[in-house]
Each structure stands twice: as C-alpha cells, then as structure tokens.
mmCIF file of C-alpha atoms in Angstrom:
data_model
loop_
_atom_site.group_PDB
_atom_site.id
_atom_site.type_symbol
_atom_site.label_atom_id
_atom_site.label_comp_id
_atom_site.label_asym_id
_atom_site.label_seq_id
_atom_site.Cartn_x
_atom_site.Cartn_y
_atom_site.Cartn_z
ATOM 1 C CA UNK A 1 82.921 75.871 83.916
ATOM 2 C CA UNK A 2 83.574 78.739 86.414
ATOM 3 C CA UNK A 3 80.303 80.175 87.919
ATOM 4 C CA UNK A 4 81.461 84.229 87.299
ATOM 5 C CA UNK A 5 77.687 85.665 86.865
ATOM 6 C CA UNK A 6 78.371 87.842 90.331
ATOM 7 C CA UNK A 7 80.597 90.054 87.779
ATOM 8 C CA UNK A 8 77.756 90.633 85.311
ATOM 9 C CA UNK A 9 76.841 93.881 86.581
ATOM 10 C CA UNK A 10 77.363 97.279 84.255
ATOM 11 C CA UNK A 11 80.744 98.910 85.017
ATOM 12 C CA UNK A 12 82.530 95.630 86.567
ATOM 13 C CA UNK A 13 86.086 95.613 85.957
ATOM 14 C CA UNK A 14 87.458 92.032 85.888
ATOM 15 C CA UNK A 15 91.009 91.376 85.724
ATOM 16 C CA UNK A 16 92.445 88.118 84.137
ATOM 17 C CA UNK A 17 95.431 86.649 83.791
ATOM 18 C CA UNK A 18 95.373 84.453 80.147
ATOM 19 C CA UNK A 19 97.618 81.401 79.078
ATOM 20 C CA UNK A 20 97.879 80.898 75.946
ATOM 21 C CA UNK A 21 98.532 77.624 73.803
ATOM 22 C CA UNK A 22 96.896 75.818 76.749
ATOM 23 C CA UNK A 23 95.786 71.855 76.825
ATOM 24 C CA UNK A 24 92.156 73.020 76.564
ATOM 25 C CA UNK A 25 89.835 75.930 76.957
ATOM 26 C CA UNK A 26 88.793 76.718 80.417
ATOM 27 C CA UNK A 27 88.273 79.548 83.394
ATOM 28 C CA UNK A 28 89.098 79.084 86.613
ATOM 29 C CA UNK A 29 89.834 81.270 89.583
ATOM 30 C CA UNK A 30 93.108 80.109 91.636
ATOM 31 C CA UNK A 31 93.826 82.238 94.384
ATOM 32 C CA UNK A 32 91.629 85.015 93.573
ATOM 33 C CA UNK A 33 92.741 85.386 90.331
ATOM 34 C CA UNK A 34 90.510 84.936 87.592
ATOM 35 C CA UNK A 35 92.404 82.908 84.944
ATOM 36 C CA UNK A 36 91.499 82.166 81.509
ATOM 37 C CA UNK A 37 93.854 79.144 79.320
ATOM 38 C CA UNK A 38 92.765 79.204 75.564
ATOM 39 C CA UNK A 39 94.286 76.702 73.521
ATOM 40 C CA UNK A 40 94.885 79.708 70.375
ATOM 41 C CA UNK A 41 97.895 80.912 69.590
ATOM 42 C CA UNK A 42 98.584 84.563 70.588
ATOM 43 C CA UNK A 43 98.526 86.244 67.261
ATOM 44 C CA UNK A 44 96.495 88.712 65.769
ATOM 45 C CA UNK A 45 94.269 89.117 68.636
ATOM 46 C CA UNK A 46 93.074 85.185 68.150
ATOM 47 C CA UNK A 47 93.625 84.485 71.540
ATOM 48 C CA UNK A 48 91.991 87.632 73.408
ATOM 49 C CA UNK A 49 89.184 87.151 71.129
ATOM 50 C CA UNK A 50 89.207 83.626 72.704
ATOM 51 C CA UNK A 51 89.430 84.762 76.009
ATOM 52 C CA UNK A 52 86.580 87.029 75.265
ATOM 53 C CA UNK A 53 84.153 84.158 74.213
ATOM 54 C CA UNK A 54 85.141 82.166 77.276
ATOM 55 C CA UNK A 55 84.508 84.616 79.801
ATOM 56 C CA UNK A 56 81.707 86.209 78.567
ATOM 57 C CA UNK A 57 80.023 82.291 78.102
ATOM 58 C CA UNK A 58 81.390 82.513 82.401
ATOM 59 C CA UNK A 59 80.125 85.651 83.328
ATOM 60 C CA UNK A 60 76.961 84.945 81.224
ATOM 61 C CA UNK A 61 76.948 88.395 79.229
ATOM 62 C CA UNK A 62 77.091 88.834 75.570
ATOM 63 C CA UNK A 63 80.444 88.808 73.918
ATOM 64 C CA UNK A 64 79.426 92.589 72.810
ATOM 65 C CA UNK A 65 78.931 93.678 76.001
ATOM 66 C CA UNK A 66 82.648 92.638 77.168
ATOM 67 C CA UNK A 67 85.313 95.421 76.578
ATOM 68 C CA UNK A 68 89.082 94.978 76.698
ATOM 69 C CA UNK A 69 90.196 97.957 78.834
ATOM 70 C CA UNK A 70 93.760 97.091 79.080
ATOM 71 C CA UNK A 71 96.164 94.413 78.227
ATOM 72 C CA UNK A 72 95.822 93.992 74.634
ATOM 73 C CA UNK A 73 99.411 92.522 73.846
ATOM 74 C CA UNK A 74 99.883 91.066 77.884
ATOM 75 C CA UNK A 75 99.186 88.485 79.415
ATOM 76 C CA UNK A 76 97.251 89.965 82.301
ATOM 77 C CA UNK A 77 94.077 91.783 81.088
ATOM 78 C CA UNK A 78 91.037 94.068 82.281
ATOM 79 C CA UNK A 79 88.067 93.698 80.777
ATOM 80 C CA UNK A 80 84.598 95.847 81.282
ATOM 81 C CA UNK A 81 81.196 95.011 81.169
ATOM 82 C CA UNK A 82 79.323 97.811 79.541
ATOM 83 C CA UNK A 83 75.486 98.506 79.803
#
C-alpha cells in the first residue's frame, strides 16, 4: 500500500480522485494525484466511506479524524485531517 503518512499532519487537505467498482481496493499516487479504486458500488455513501477506510489505513490516521470537505457525490474529493 501507498506510504501517505507525510499528509498526517492537522489541517492537511488531500485531494483524491476515487474509482469506483474497481478490480480491488488500493491507493496509489499516479502523476501526483492521489487516487483511491474501491471495489463498492457508489451508492449511499458506500463507496466514500470506503475510500475513507483506505486512506486513512494510508495516511495512518484514524478513520474519525478524516473529514470529507468536498466531493460528496464526485468523483474527485478533498478530505481533511482534523486535530
């Protein structure tokens, strides 16, 4: 798994771009882009809540501490990481 603990600091915005219905769950940065591929469907928030568990389990911070600042119905999404 992607290495994203540089991003665990209070305040850090990180910006993903998620693919849903994907082979397999993984993170991995392509061209500067963080990107997260869940294998959930995107309904009902399963998949950001996914994408949540995932990159918190990168970044190595708490689920709770992770907060969806933007992007709840897009593909591309900002998440914080609160104190």
């Amino acid at each position: 798994m992607t290495d994203l603990s540089h991003l665990s600091a209070p305040g850090t915005e990180i910006a993903v771009r998620v693919t849903p219905k994907a082979s397999r769950n993984r993170v991995t940065v392509e061209d500067g882009q963080i990107r997260v591929y869940v294998t959930t469907v995107p309904e009902g928030g399963k998949a950001t809540a996914a994408v949540v568990k995932l990159l918190a389990k990168a970044v190595g911070v708490p689920k709770s501490r992770l907060e969806l600042v933007r992007g709840q119905t897009a593909r591309d999404k900002v998440f914080r990481v609160s104190g």
